[in-house]
Each structure stands twice: as C-alpha cells, then as structure tokens.
Amino acid sequence: MTAPAPQDKDVGTSAPTKESGSTTGPRIGVFVCHCGSNIAGVVDCGKVREDAEKLPGVVVARENKYTCSDLGQEEIIKAIRENGVQRVVVASCSPRLHEPTFRKCIQQAGLNQCLLQMVNIREQCSWVHSHEKEKATEKASDLIRMGVSKAARLQPLEAREVPVEPVSLVIGGGVAGIQAAIDLGNMGFRVYLVETQPSIGGKMAQLDKTFPTGDCAICILAPKMVELARNPNITLLSYSDVEEVKGYIGNFEVKVRRKARFVVEDKCVGCGLCSDACPVKVDNEFDLGFGQRKAVYVPFPQAVPLKYTIDKEHCLHFKSGKCLLCVKACSNKAIDHDMKDDLLTLKVGTIIVATGFDTYVPMKKGVYKYWEYDNVITGLELERLLNASGPTAGHLIRPSDGNVPKRIAFIQCVGSRNKKIGNNYCSRVCCMYAIKNAQIVMEHEPETHIAVYYNDIRAFGKGFEELYHRIREDYDVEFIRGRPAKLTQDPETKNIKIRAEETLLNKITERVFDLVVLSTGLIPSEGSKRIGKILSLTQSPDGFFMEAHPKLRPVDTAMDGIYLAGCAQSPKDIPDSVAQAKAAASSAAAPMFAKKVSIEPLTAIVNEDLCQGCGLCLELCPYSAPELVPGVKGGMKAHVIEALCHGCGTCAASCPQKAIAPMQFTDDQIYSEIQAALTETTRKHAVKKKAEAEVTP
Ligand SMILES: Cc1cc2nc3c(=O)[nH]c(=O)nc-3n(C[C@H](O)[C@H](O)[C@H](O)COP(=O)(O)OP(=O)(O)OC[C@H]3O[C@@H](n4cnc5c(N)ncnc54)[C@H](O)[C@@H]3O)c2cc1C
Ligand code: SF4
Ligand code: SF4
C-alpha cells in the first residue's frame, strides 16, 4: 500500500523513540550505495543495510549498485513515495560530489531539498580501510547511525534567489584576461578589464615566437589587444589596481584605483614626442633590464592603450621640480604632473581572475650563479634578446661582451620539480619553450652548438612531440640527461663550465659554453597573491588558485560568481590559457544570462539576544559573510550576508557566546550524532567487558 505523500510541515523534528521501524518522529529512508566495487569491494553493504533497517525512525533501507544513476535515483523517488519517507539518508561518496544530485532527486519526490543527510562511506570507510573489511563495515554502520540520528532533526530550508548585475570584471590583461573579456563583450555584457601595468598583453607580449607552430607572439596577440580596446562593451582600466571587493555573486561592489599616469589619456595621441625629449634613461622592465626606456614611456611599441606614462620615481620634475621638457614637447598638452589617483566604484555581477604568473627567480646563492655570471640568463630574457622588436633587434648576443654565442646550454627544471625549494610541480611550458628557442637560435645561427640538460622531456601537447623530434633530427640539438651540479666561470673569457652527471652515459662530464640559459619555472604572481587576499580565494599546495573541483568545476572557485582563467590557476601554455579563458567567460555568462541566481540555503544564522558584537566571526569567516550592523534592541550585532555564507561553520565553532550557528549544523544536531556514535560504542564496550569477565576464572 502506498503511504500518504510526505508533508514536511507536519513533521516533528524530535528524535524517534522506538527501537525499530515504528516512530513518533519523521519517517526515514536509508539508501546504501555500492559505488560498483568502490564501496562494496570492502564494505559489506548487505550487513550495513540490515543494521540501518533496525535504527529508530527508519522505515525503509535499500541497497543499490550505483545510487547516483538514473535507476538508483528512481528507486529513491519510488521508496519515498511508497513509504511516506520524510527524511533521506544516502550512504555513498563525498557530499562534495553528489549532494546536489541527491538534493534534486528528493525534490522530485516532493521533499524539501534540505531534508537529505549524506554519509560518506566511500572516502571515510572503503577507501581508507581497504584492508580491514570488518572494521570498514562496522564504521559504515556507525556513520549511518549518526546520520540517521541527525536526519531526524533536519529542518526544511528554502533556497532564495538574488538578481545578477549583467556586468563582469576581469582582473589581469594577459592573453587569458583579454580572451575572457572579448568573449563576454561579444556576448553583449558590459566588461571592465583591470590591468595593473600601463599596457595589457602580459607575458605573451614579451615572447618572441610561440611553440609549437612558431607564430610571432605579438603578431597574433596585438590584433586581440586592439579588438579588446575597440569593443564598445569593454572598458579598459589599465595602470589600475583592484583595492577592495565586497558583496556576493550577482552583486559585487569593487573599488578600483586608477593610478596617476601624469599623462591625460584622452589627450595623448601616442606620438612619443615627450619621450624623445625626456633626458632620463632607465632600464626597461619589459626588456628585463637588457634595454632602456625614458622616464615618460610606453613599455613596448604595440602597447594598448598606446598612452604614455610618467615613471614618478625617475622623472626629474618629481625629483627636483625642474625639467618639464616633455610638457614643452607635447603639443596636445597631455602631460599633467599634478594628476592624482582616481578611485572608481564598480557594481559587477561576476569576476574573472586572470592574474597570471611570475617566472621563478634563481636563488642568490644557488648552483646556477644567475646573480654572479653575466652569461647565465633566463628563458624569458632570451625571448627578449631573440625578439625583433627587443633591445638587440633580434640579434642574439651574450651579455658579457656583445659577441654571438657559439655554444649554448639550456638547463631545464630550474625552480620546478624541486622539493628542496617547495616547488614540486612541473611548470608545463619550460621544456617546450627551450626547444622552441633552440630552434629559433639554430635558424638565426646554424653553426651554433646547443645542448639541453634535462630530467625528462615533457612534450605532451598537440604538435609538441613532433617539434621535439624535429629539433633533435634536423638541427642536431644535443639532449643531455642529467642535472648540472656546478657552474664555474672563466675569469678571462667569461665562458661557463658545466659539471654534470650524464645519467645515460653514467659519467661525470665538464663542458664549456658561451651562454647558459636557465629554463625557469612558473610561480604564482605577486599580483595574484594580492588579489587572492582581497577575494578570499583559496590556493592549492603549489600556491596557484584552487578550482572548486579539479575535474568537474575547473574554472569555478569556492566563491560563487568568481572564476579563474590562465596561469593564475596553474602553469599552462597559451592554447590552454585561451581555452580556459573561454570556459571562464561562459561560466560567468550563465548567471548573467539568467539574470538571477539561487543561493545555497544552508547558511549561518545569528541569535541577536546572545551576540555581544565582538566581531570574532567577521575576522574568521573565510568568505567574509558576517558583518556588524545595529541590532534591533540596540548595540552592534553580527549579521550574516546569506549570499556569501557557505555554511562552513567556522563562525559557530569560534563564537564565545554560541550566538551563531549554521543551519543543519546546530548544537542539537551535532550532539545527536555524537550521542548516536557513543551509544553503540558504549554498548559494544560493555559486551566486551562482560565477555572478558565470563572467561576470567
Ligand atoms: C619564457 C617563456 C616562454 C613561453 N613560451 C610559450 C610559447 O612559445 N607558447 C605557449 O603556448 N606558451 C608559452 N609560454 C607560456 C605563456 O606565457 C602563458 O601561457 C601565458 O602568458 C599565460 O597568460 P595569462 O594571461 O594567464 O598570464 P600572464 O601572461 O602572466 O598575464 C597576467 C596579467 O595579469 C596582470 N596582473 C597580475 N596581477 C594583477 C592584479 N593584481 N591586478 C591587475 N592585473 C594583474 C599582469 O600584469 C599580466 O598582464 C611561455 C612562458 C615563458 C615564461
Ligand atoms: S618632466 Fe619627467 S618625464 Fe617629462 S621629460 Fe622631464 S624627466 Fe622626462
Ligand atoms: S563571534 Fe559571536 S558574539 Fe562575536 S560578533 Fe560574531 S556572533 Fe556576535
């Protein structure tokens, strides 16, 4: 016989009282998943289901091979309807994976989505106790008993919807940020792109050619930069910094500082007359110290926007109040030494973080002598030296004497795959950029001898392996397996001797080179660290931003409405950065197209009568959800911005007044779980003691 349809409102939430089956509390259904052999290979699911059946309040207990499958979900829906189930316990995998699946499932059967309790018997039982079948089974039954006890106390909660501002903020104007902004702009959304440097372009603008195809980097990037600047939906805020972000998905309030350029953008036509007149020359950061620029400058000729910037630190007028040659030279009266920073407030619905990477800087006292020997340079420095619009107009010379190097060594994995310095990861681009640059050098100077010191070559992408073979076979580049142990410099010639163990030959060799290029790895950028703090983004152990799920949500962050693109998330090449940027743009577009978003109902709630307004929860919340507001009865009281709260419980654990609690993790619910755990443990302990007493003479 089919029981009446479940009615959430009528259901009591006190614990069931009878030992088995019949109950005065809510009617509970338990669904034990085999997860193929993932769970059932270790846990005796039949026994676990039988144990569950005997628990107070449980009216139905079922097993299923794959509970998340269509069939498994159908069975839950059927069981709910046939048995009048009012609370559901699913014993399967991590709620991180399938809680949304089962919430939707029980909703289809007419239950409130929050009347679901998940029990993780995969990660917490079968996976961690794979060699202890009995104990894993016992633990699964214990966890389900706790889950059932809590399920009896679950309350129905309603999800709410908030409107979404159809405007996006992209932070970082490298190739990833540029692509994401263009895509969103083309979809019709208003976009602000904030770039901290005077020009967009990022690292790709510094590269010469690009692997594996050999396209000129700036030739393919510059049209995109111009396209972005011309898109009427995109506002480019270059030479600007994000200072503060408040709010939540759909409704972020962002404070941006537009740093004073001392050149009025609207008046500057990019003619460069000011720069010609400027008497100050300093190292150009863009050329990594190999070239020079003036105190009023654009970082590179294809800069976007093509607007000059005065470097306050080196400008003579700021130093001594004199000069002003640039003012005289500029017929458009664009120079304004009195310009002040501008503060803008933007309202945006979504944010894409594309703050990129920095390259690893070799240690001062390290083995590679980067800081001591002129002829030891990095891969990015080589890119500038090879670049036709670089400081040497593309002529490769060695820094110590300006001669063309005839013997060049590349050393791989500098700052990557190195446990000692804590960078365990592979930077994914260094093998290929070394191979690419070896090819460019050989095309420039076919007589050059090139050796690459490597651990193993990682040529995993489309066309990479082919390029690797080409460089070995067509250009005779030598690949030496082994990590150099020592570099020494000839004081006269400034040539570098590399001592290394060549592991394929099983011998120690010493070879002399004119130039050594360190293939330095990618590390999280300084700009990313700053933004990470402002946006409360979490990082993976490698320091790059962590995605919400490595496989299923690779561009989302734990913060709703904030997405990742490019090397801010992990080292990657240009095609992968562009692909991820496109994914981030489409993820950001989804809530903006929908114009509204539904907010997670499991949030924390404050009891104003108990709150003392100490503000501890504000400091500790990883999502900046609590705020202090005037209380109804006076005094400042904590209030939780529900759209920001993830119900993590950090505030509840820390509140000295017990004034704040996440719904569905109330003290009553947690104590009930502890009680359920201890009841059985105490019983087993008593049985064991009794048995021991009986055998003792
Ligand atoms: C030596 C070398 C050679 C390479 N060669 C190749 C190649 O041939 N082919 C290939 O596919 N890949 C190559 N790569 C990889 C390529 O450079 C990256 O894939 C690409 O640059 C990643 O782009 P991005 O936008 O994620 O990051 P980035 O290029 O680092 O851009 C990030 C941007 O964000 C800005 N920013 C940072 N912080 C902030 C902040 N807080 N606020 C505002 N703006 C901020 C930065 O100024 C920068 O403009 C090479 C890398 C190196 C180091
Ligand atoms: S005022 Fe400053 S920027 Fe202008 S020309 Fe003189 S030094 Fe250069
Ligand atoms: S920690 Fe507790 S008492 Fe302090 S402000 Fe937050 S809710 Fe109020």
Coordinates of N, CA and C in Angstrom, one line a residue, residues 144-318:
I144 N 26.3 5.7 9.6 CA 24.9 5.7 9.2 C 24.0 6.0 10.4
R145 N 24.4 5.3 11.5 CA 23.6 5.5 12.7 C 23.6 7.0 13.1
M146 N 24.8 7.6 13.0 CA 24.9 9.0 13.3 C 24.1 9.9 12.3
G147 N 24.2 9.5 11.1 CA 23.5 10.2 10.0 C 22.0 10.2 10.2
V148 N 21.5 9.0 10.6 CA 20.0 8.8 10.8 C 19.6 9.7 12.0
S149 N 20.4 9.7 13.0 CA 20.1 10.5 14.2 C 20.0 12.0 13.8
K150 N 20.9 12.4 13.0 CA 20.9 13.8 12.6 C 19.7 14.1 11.7
A151 N 19.5 13.1 10.7 CA 18.4 13.3 9.8 C 17.1 13.6 10.4
A152 N 16.9 12.9 11.6 CA 15.6 13.1 12.3 C 15.4 14.6 12.7
R153 N 16.5 15.3 12.8 CA 16.4 16.7 13.3 C 16.6 17.7 12.2
L154 N 16.6 17.3 10.9 CA 16.8 18.2 9.8 C 15.6 19.1 9.6
Q155 N 15.8 20.3 9.3 CA 14.7 21.2 9.0 C 14.6 21.5 7.5
P156 N 13.4 21.7 7.0 CA 13.3 22.1 5.6 C 13.7 23.6 5.5
L157 N 14.5 23.9 4.5 CA 15.0 25.2 4.3 C 14.8 25.6 2.8
E158 N 14.5 26.9 2.6 CA 14.2 27.4 1.3 C 15.4 28.1 0.6
A159 N 15.7 27.7 -0.6 CA 16.7 28.4 -1.4 C 16.1 29.8 -1.8
R160 N 16.9 30.8 -1.9 CA 16.4 32.1 -2.3 C 17.1 32.5 -3.6
E161 N 16.6 33.5 -4.3 CA 17.2 34.0 -5.5 C 17.6 35.4 -5.3
V162 N 18.8 35.7 -5.9 CA 19.2 37.1 -5.9 C 19.4 37.6 -7.4
P163 N 19.1 38.9 -7.6 CA 19.3 39.3 -9.0 C 20.8 39.4 -9.4
V164 N 21.2 39.3 -10.6 CA 22.6 39.4 -11.1 C 22.8 40.6 -12.0
E165 N 23.7 41.4 -11.6 CA 24.1 42.6 -12.4 C 24.8 42.0 -13.7
P166 N 24.3 42.4 -14.9 CA 24.9 41.8 -16.1 C 26.2 42.5 -16.5
V167 N 27.1 42.6 -15.6 CA 28.4 43.3 -15.8 C 29.5 42.4 -15.2
S168 N 30.6 42.3 -15.9 CA 31.7 41.4 -15.4 C 33.0 42.2 -15.2
L169 N 33.8 41.8 -14.2 CA 35.1 42.4 -14.0 C 36.1 41.3 -14.3
V170 N 37.1 41.7 -15.2 CA 38.2 40.7 -15.5 C 39.4 41.4 -14.9
I171 N 40.1 40.6 -14.0 CA 41.3 41.2 -13.4 C 42.5 40.5 -14.1
G172 N 43.3 41.3 -14.7 CA 44.5 40.8 -15.4 C 44.3 40.9 -16.9
G173 N 45.3 41.5 -17.6 CA 45.1 41.7 -19.1 C 46.2 40.9 -19.8
G174 N 46.5 39.7 -19.4 CA 47.3 38.8 -20.2 C 46.4 38.2 -21.3
V175 N 47.0 37.2 -22.0 CA 46.1 36.6 -23.1 C 44.9 36.0 -22.5
A176 N 44.9 35.5 -21.3 CA 43.7 34.8 -20.7 C 42.6 35.9 -20.4
G177 N 43.0 37.0 -19.7 CA 42.1 38.0 -19.4 C 41.5 38.7 -20.7
I178 N 42.4 38.9 -21.7 CA 42.0 39.6 -22.9 C 40.9 38.7 -23.6
Q179 N 41.2 37.4 -23.6 CA 40.2 36.5 -24.3 C 38.9 36.5 -23.6
A180 N 38.9 36.3 -22.2 CA 37.7 36.3 -21.4 C 36.9 37.6 -21.6
A181 N 37.6 38.7 -21.6 CA 36.9 40.0 -21.7 C 36.2 40.1 -23.1
I182 N 37.0 39.7 -24.2 CA 36.4 39.8 -25.5 C 35.2 38.9 -25.7
D183 N 35.3 37.7 -25.1 CA 34.1 36.8 -25.3 C 32.9 37.3 -24.6
L184 N 33.1 37.9 -23.4 CA 31.9 38.4 -22.6 C 31.4 39.7 -23.3
G185 N 32.3 40.5 -23.8 CA 31.9 41.7 -24.5 C 31.1 41.3 -25.8
N186 N 31.6 40.3 -26.5 CA 30.8 39.9 -27.7 C 29.5 39.3 -27.4
M187 N 29.3 38.8 -26.1 CA 28.0 38.2 -25.8 C 27.0 39.4 -25.4
G188 N 27.6 40.6 -25.4 CA 26.7 41.7 -25.1 C 26.8 42.2 -23.6
F189 N 27.7 41.6 -22.8 CA 27.8 42.1 -21.4 C 28.8 43.2 -21.3
R190 N 28.5 44.1 -20.4 CA 29.5 45.2 -20.1 C 30.6 44.5 -19.3
V191 N 31.9 44.9 -19.7 CA 33.0 44.3 -19.0 C 34.0 45.4 -18.6
Y192 N 34.6 45.3 -17.4 CA 35.7 46.1 -17.0 C 36.9 45.2 -16.9
L193 N 38.0 45.6 -17.6 CA 39.2 44.9 -17.5 C 40.2 45.7 -16.8
V194 N 40.7 45.2 -15.6 CA 41.6 46.0 -14.8 C 43.0 45.3 -15.0
E195 N 44.0 46.1 -15.4 CA 45.3 45.6 -15.6 C 46.3 46.6 -14.8
T196 N 47.1 46.0 -14.0 CA 48.0 46.8 -13.2 C 49.1 47.5 -13.9
Q197 N 49.5 47.0 -15.1 CA 50.6 47.6 -15.9 C 50.0 48.7 -16.8
P198 N 50.9 49.5 -17.3 CA 50.4 50.6 -18.3 C 49.8 50.0 -19.5
S199 N 50.2 48.7 -19.9 CA 49.6 48.1 -21.1 C 49.1 46.7 -20.8
I200 N 48.1 46.3 -21.6 CA 47.7 44.9 -21.5 C 48.7 44.1 -22.3
G201 N 48.6 42.7 -22.3 CA 49.5 41.9 -23.1 C 50.1 40.8 -22.2
G202 N 50.4 41.1 -21.0 CA 51.0 40.1 -20.1 C 52.3 39.5 -20.7
K203 N 52.7 38.3 -20.2 CA 54.0 37.7 -20.6 C 54.0 37.4 -22.1
M204 N 52.9 37.1 -22.7 CA 52.9 36.7 -24.1 C 53.4 37.8 -25.0
A205 N 53.2 39.1 -24.6 CA 53.7 40.2 -25.3 C 55.3 40.3 -25.3
Q206 N 55.8 39.6 -24.3 CA 57.3 39.6 -24.2 C 58.0 38.5 -25.0
L207 N 57.2 37.5 -25.4 CA 57.7 36.4 -26.1 C 58.1 36.7 -27.5
D208 N 59.0 35.9 -28.1 CA 59.4 36.1 -29.5 C 58.4 35.3 -30.4
K209 N 58.7 34.0 -30.6 CA 57.8 33.2 -31.3 C 57.1 32.2 -30.3
T210 N 56.1 31.5 -30.8 CA 55.4 30.6 -29.9 C 55.4 29.2 -30.4
F211 N 55.7 28.3 -29.4 CA 55.6 26.8 -29.7 C 54.2 26.4 -29.9
P212 N 53.8 25.4 -30.5 CA 54.7 24.6 -31.4 C 54.8 25.1 -32.8
T213 N 53.9 26.1 -33.1 CA 53.7 26.5 -34.5 C 54.7 27.5 -35.0
G214 N 55.4 28.2 -34.1 CA 56.4 29.2 -34.5 C 55.8 30.6 -34.9
D215 N 54.5 30.8 -34.5 CA 53.9 32.1 -34.8 C 54.6 33.2 -34.0
C216 N 54.7 34.4 -34.5 CA 55.2 35.5 -33.8 C 54.2 35.9 -32.7
A217 N 54.7 35.9 -31.5 CA 53.7 36.1 -30.3 C 52.9 37.4 -30.5
I218 N 53.7 38.5 -30.7 CA 53.0 39.8 -30.7 C 52.1 40.0 -31.9
C219 N 52.5 39.3 -33.0 CA 51.7 39.4 -34.2 C 50.3 38.8 -34.0
I220 N 50.2 37.7 -33.2 CA 48.9 37.1 -33.0 C 48.2 37.8 -31.8
L221 N 49.0 38.4 -30.9 CA 48.4 38.9 -29.7 C 47.9 40.4 -30.0
A222 N 48.7 41.2 -30.7 CA 48.3 42.6 -30.9 C 46.9 42.8 -31.5
P223 N 46.5 42.0 -32.5 CA 45.1 42.2 -33.0 C 44.1 42.0 -31.9
K224 N 44.3 41.0 -31.0 CA 43.4 40.8 -30.0 C 43.3 42.0 -29.0
M225 N 44.5 42.5 -28.7 CA 44.6 43.7 -27.8 C 43.8 44.8 -28.4
V226 N 44.0 45.1 -29.7 CA 43.3 46.2 -30.3 C 41.8 45.9 -30.4
E227 N 41.4 44.6 -30.7 CA 40.0 44.2 -30.7 C 39.3 44.5 -29.3
L228 N 40.1 44.2 -28.3 CA 39.5 44.5 -26.9 C 39.3 46.0 -26.7
A229 N 40.3 46.8 -27.1 CA 40.2 48.2 -26.9 C 39.1 48.8 -27.7
R230 N 38.8 48.2 -28.8 CA 37.7 48.8 -29.7 C 36.3 48.3 -29.4
N231 N 36.2 47.3 -28.5 CA 34.9 46.7 -28.2 C 34.1 47.7 -27.4
P232 N 33.0 48.2 -27.9 CA 32.2 49.2 -27.1 C 31.7 48.7 -25.8
N233 N 31.7 47.4 -25.6 CA 31.2 46.9 -24.3 C 32.3 46.8 -23.2
I234 N 33.5 47.0 -23.7 CA 34.6 46.8 -22.7 C 35.3 48.1 -22.3
T235 N 35.4 48.3 -21.0 CA 36.1 49.5 -20.5 C 37.5 49.0 -20.0
L236 N 38.5 49.4 -20.6 CA 39.9 49.0 -20.2 C 40.4 50.0 -19.2
L237 N 40.7 49.4 -18.0 CA 41.2 50.2 -16.9 C 42.7 49.8 -16.7
S238 N 43.6 50.3 -17.6 CA 45.0 49.9 -17.5 C 45.6 50.7 -16.4
Y239 N 46.8 50.3 -15.9 CA 47.5 51.0 -14.9 C 46.6 51.3 -13.7
S240 N 45.9 50.2 -13.3 CA 44.9 50.3 -12.3 C 44.9 49.1 -11.4
D241 N 44.5 49.3 -10.1 CA 44.5 48.1 -9.2 C 43.2 48.0 -8.5
V242 N 42.7 46.7 -8.3 CA 41.6 46.5 -7.5 C 42.0 46.6 -6.1
E243 N 41.3 47.4 -5.3 CA 41.7 47.6 -3.9 C 40.7 46.9 -2.9
E244 N 39.5 46.8 -3.3 CA 38.5 46.2 -2.4 C 37.4 45.5 -3.2
V245 N 36.9 44.4 -2.7 CA 35.7 43.8 -3.3 C 34.8 43.4 -2.2
K246 N 33.6 43.9 -2.2 CA 32.6 43.5 -1.2 C 31.4 42.9 -2.0
G247 N 30.5 42.2 -1.2 CA 29.3 41.6 -1.9 C 29.4 40.2 -2.2
Y248 N 28.6 39.8 -3.1 CA 28.4 38.4 -3.4 C 28.0 38.2 -4.9
I249 N 27.9 37.0 -5.3 CA 27.5 36.7 -6.7 C 26.3 37.6 -7.2
G250 N 26.5 38.2 -8.3 CA 25.4 39.0 -8.8 C 25.5 40.4 -8.4
N251 N 26.2 40.7 -7.2 CA 26.1 42.0 -6.6 C 27.5 42.3 -5.9
F252 N 28.5 42.3 -6.7 CA 29.8 42.7 -6.1 C 30.0 44.2 -6.2
E253 N 30.6 44.8 -5.2 CA 31.0 46.2 -5.3 C 32.5 46.3 -5.2
V254 N 33.1 46.9 -6.3 CA 34.5 46.8 -6.5 C 35.1 48.2 -6.4
K255 N 36.2 48.4 -5.6 CA 36.9 49.7 -5.6 C 38.2 49.5 -6.4
V256 N 38.3 50.4 -7.5 CA 39.5 50.3 -8.3 C 40.3 51.6 -8.2
R257 N 41.6 51.5 -8.0 CA 42.4 52.7 -8.1 C 43.0 52.9 -9.4
R258 N 42.7 54.0 -10.1 CA 43.4 54.3 -11.4 C 44.6 55.1 -11.0
K259 N 45.8 54.5 -11.2 CA 47.0 55.2 -10.7 C 47.2 56.4 -11.7
A260 N 47.8 57.5 -11.1 CA 48.0 58.6 -12.0 C 49.1 58.3 -13.0
R261 N 48.8 58.5 -14.3 CA 49.9 58.3 -15.3 C 50.6 59.6 -15.5
F262 N 50.1 60.7 -15.1 CA 50.6 62.0 -15.3 C 50.6 62.4 -16.8
V263 N 49.8 61.6 -17.5 CA 49.5 61.9 -18.9 C 48.0 61.7 -19.1
V264 N 47.3 62.7 -19.6 CA 45.9 62.6 -19.7 C 45.6 61.7 -20.9
E265 N 44.9 60.5 -20.6 CA 44.7 59.5 -21.7 C 44.0 60.1 -22.9
D266 N 42.9 60.9 -22.6 CA 42.1 61.4 -23.7 C 42.9 62.3 -24.6
K267 N 43.9 63.0 -24.1 CA 44.7 63.9 -24.9 C 45.9 63.3 -25.6
C268 N 46.4 62.2 -25.0 CA 47.7 61.6 -25.5 C 47.3 60.9 -26.8
V269 N 48.1 61.2 -27.9 CA 47.9 60.5 -29.2 C 48.9 59.4 -29.4
G270 N 49.8 59.3 -28.5 CA 50.9 58.2 -28.6 C 52.0 58.6 -29.6
C271 N 52.2 59.9 -29.8 CA 53.2 60.2 -30.8 C 54.6 60.0 -30.3
G272 N 54.8 60.1 -29.0 CA 56.1 59.8 -28.4 C 57.1 61.0 -28.4
L273 N 56.6 62.2 -28.7 CA 57.4 63.4 -28.7 C 58.0 63.7 -27.3
C274 N 57.1 63.4 -26.3 CA 57.5 63.6 -24.9 C 58.7 62.7 -24.6
S275 N 58.6 61.5 -25.0 CA 59.6 60.5 -24.7 C 60.9 60.9 -25.4
D276 N 60.8 61.3 -26.7 CA 62.0 61.8 -27.4 C 62.7 62.9 -26.6
A277 N 61.9 63.8 -26.0 CA 62.5 65.0 -25.4 C 63.1 64.6 -24.0
C278 N 62.5 63.6 -23.4 CA 62.9 63.3 -22.0 C 64.4 62.9 -21.9
P279 N 65.1 63.5 -21.0 CA 66.6 63.2 -20.9 C 66.9 62.0 -20.0
V280 N 65.9 61.4 -19.3 CA 66.2 60.3 -18.4 C 66.1 59.0 -19.1
K281 N 67.2 58.1 -18.8 CA 67.1 56.8 -19.4 C 67.2 55.8 -18.2
V282 N 66.3 54.8 -18.2 CA 66.4 53.8 -17.1 C 66.2 52.4 -17.8
D283 N 66.5 51.4 -17.0 CA 66.3 50.0 -17.6 C 64.8 49.8 -17.8
N284 N 64.5 49.2 -19.0 CA 63.1 48.9 -19.3 C 62.7 47.5 -18.7
E285 N 61.8 47.5 -17.8 CA 61.3 46.3 -17.1 C 60.9 45.3 -18.2
F286 N 60.2 45.8 -19.2 CA 59.7 44.9 -20.2 C 60.8 44.1 -20.9
D287 N 61.9 44.7 -21.1 CA 63.1 44.0 -21.7 C 64.0 43.4 -20.6
L288 N 63.5 43.3 -19.4 CA 64.1 42.6 -18.3 C 65.6 43.2 -18.1
G289 N 65.7 44.5 -18.3 CA 67.0 45.1 -18.0 C 67.9 45.1 -19.1
F290 N 67.6 44.5 -20.3 CA 68.5 44.5 -21.4 C 68.4 45.8 -22.3
G291 N 67.2 46.4 -22.2 CA 67.0 47.6 -23.0 C 66.7 48.8 -22.0
Q292 N 66.6 50.0 -22.6 CA 66.3 51.1 -21.8 C 65.1 51.8 -22.3
R293 N 64.5 52.6 -21.4 CA 63.3 53.5 -21.7 C 63.5 54.8 -21.1
K294 N 62.7 55.8 -21.4 CA 62.7 57.1 -20.8 C 61.8 57.1 -19.6
A295 N 61.9 58.2 -18.9 CA 61.0 58.4 -17.7 C 59.6 58.5 -18.1
V296 N 59.3 59.1 -19.3 CA 58.0 59.0 -19.9 C 58.0 58.0 -21.0
Y297 N 57.1 57.0 -20.9 CA 57.4 55.9 -21.8 C 56.1 55.1 -22.1
V298 N 56.2 54.2 -23.1 CA 55.2 53.1 -23.3 C 56.1 51.9 -23.2
P299 N 55.7 50.8 -22.5 CA 56.6 49.6 -22.3 C 57.0 49.0 -23.6
F300 N 56.2 49.0 -24.6 CA 56.6 48.4 -25.9 C 55.8 49.0 -27.0
P301 N 56.3 49.0 -28.3 CA 55.6 49.8 -29.3 C 54.2 49.4 -29.6
Q302 N 53.8 48.2 -29.4 CA 52.4 47.8 -29.7 C 51.5 47.9 -28.5
A303 N 51.9 48.6 -27.5 CA 51.1 48.7 -26.2 C 49.7 49.2 -26.5
V304 N 48.8 48.6 -25.6 CA 47.4 49.0 -25.7 C 47.0 49.2 -24.2
P305 N 46.6 50.5 -23.9 CA 46.4 51.6 -24.7 C 47.7 52.2 -25.1
L306 N 47.8 52.8 -26.3 CA 49.1 53.5 -26.6 C 49.1 54.9 -26.0
K307 N 49.2 54.9 -24.7 CA 49.2 56.1 -23.9 C 50.5 56.1 -23.1
Y308 N 51.1 57.3 -23.1 CA 52.4 57.3 -22.3 C 52.1 57.5 -20.8
T309 N 53.1 57.0 -20.1 CA 53.0 57.1 -18.6 C 54.3 57.7 -18.1
I310 N 54.2 58.5 -17.1 CA 55.5 59.1 -16.4 C 55.8 58.2 -15.2
D311 N 57.0 57.8 -15.2 CA 57.5 57.0 -14.1 C 58.0 58.0 -13.0
K312 N 57.2 58.1 -12.0 CA 57.4 59.1 -10.9 C 58.7 59.0 -10.3
E313 N 59.1 57.8 -10.1 CA 60.4 57.5 -9.4 C 61.6 58.1 -10.1
H314 N 61.6 58.1 -11.4 CA 62.8 58.6 -12.1 C 62.6 60.0 -12.8
C315 N 61.4 60.5 -12.8 CA 61.2 61.8 -13.5 C 61.9 62.9 -12.8
L316 N 62.6 63.7 -13.5 CA 63.4 64.8 -12.9 C 62.5 65.8 -12.2
H317 N 61.3 66.0 -12.8 CA 60.4 67.1 -12.3 C 60.0 66.6 -10.8
F318 N 59.7 65.3 -10.7 CA 59.3 64.9 -9.3 C 60.5 64.9 -8.4

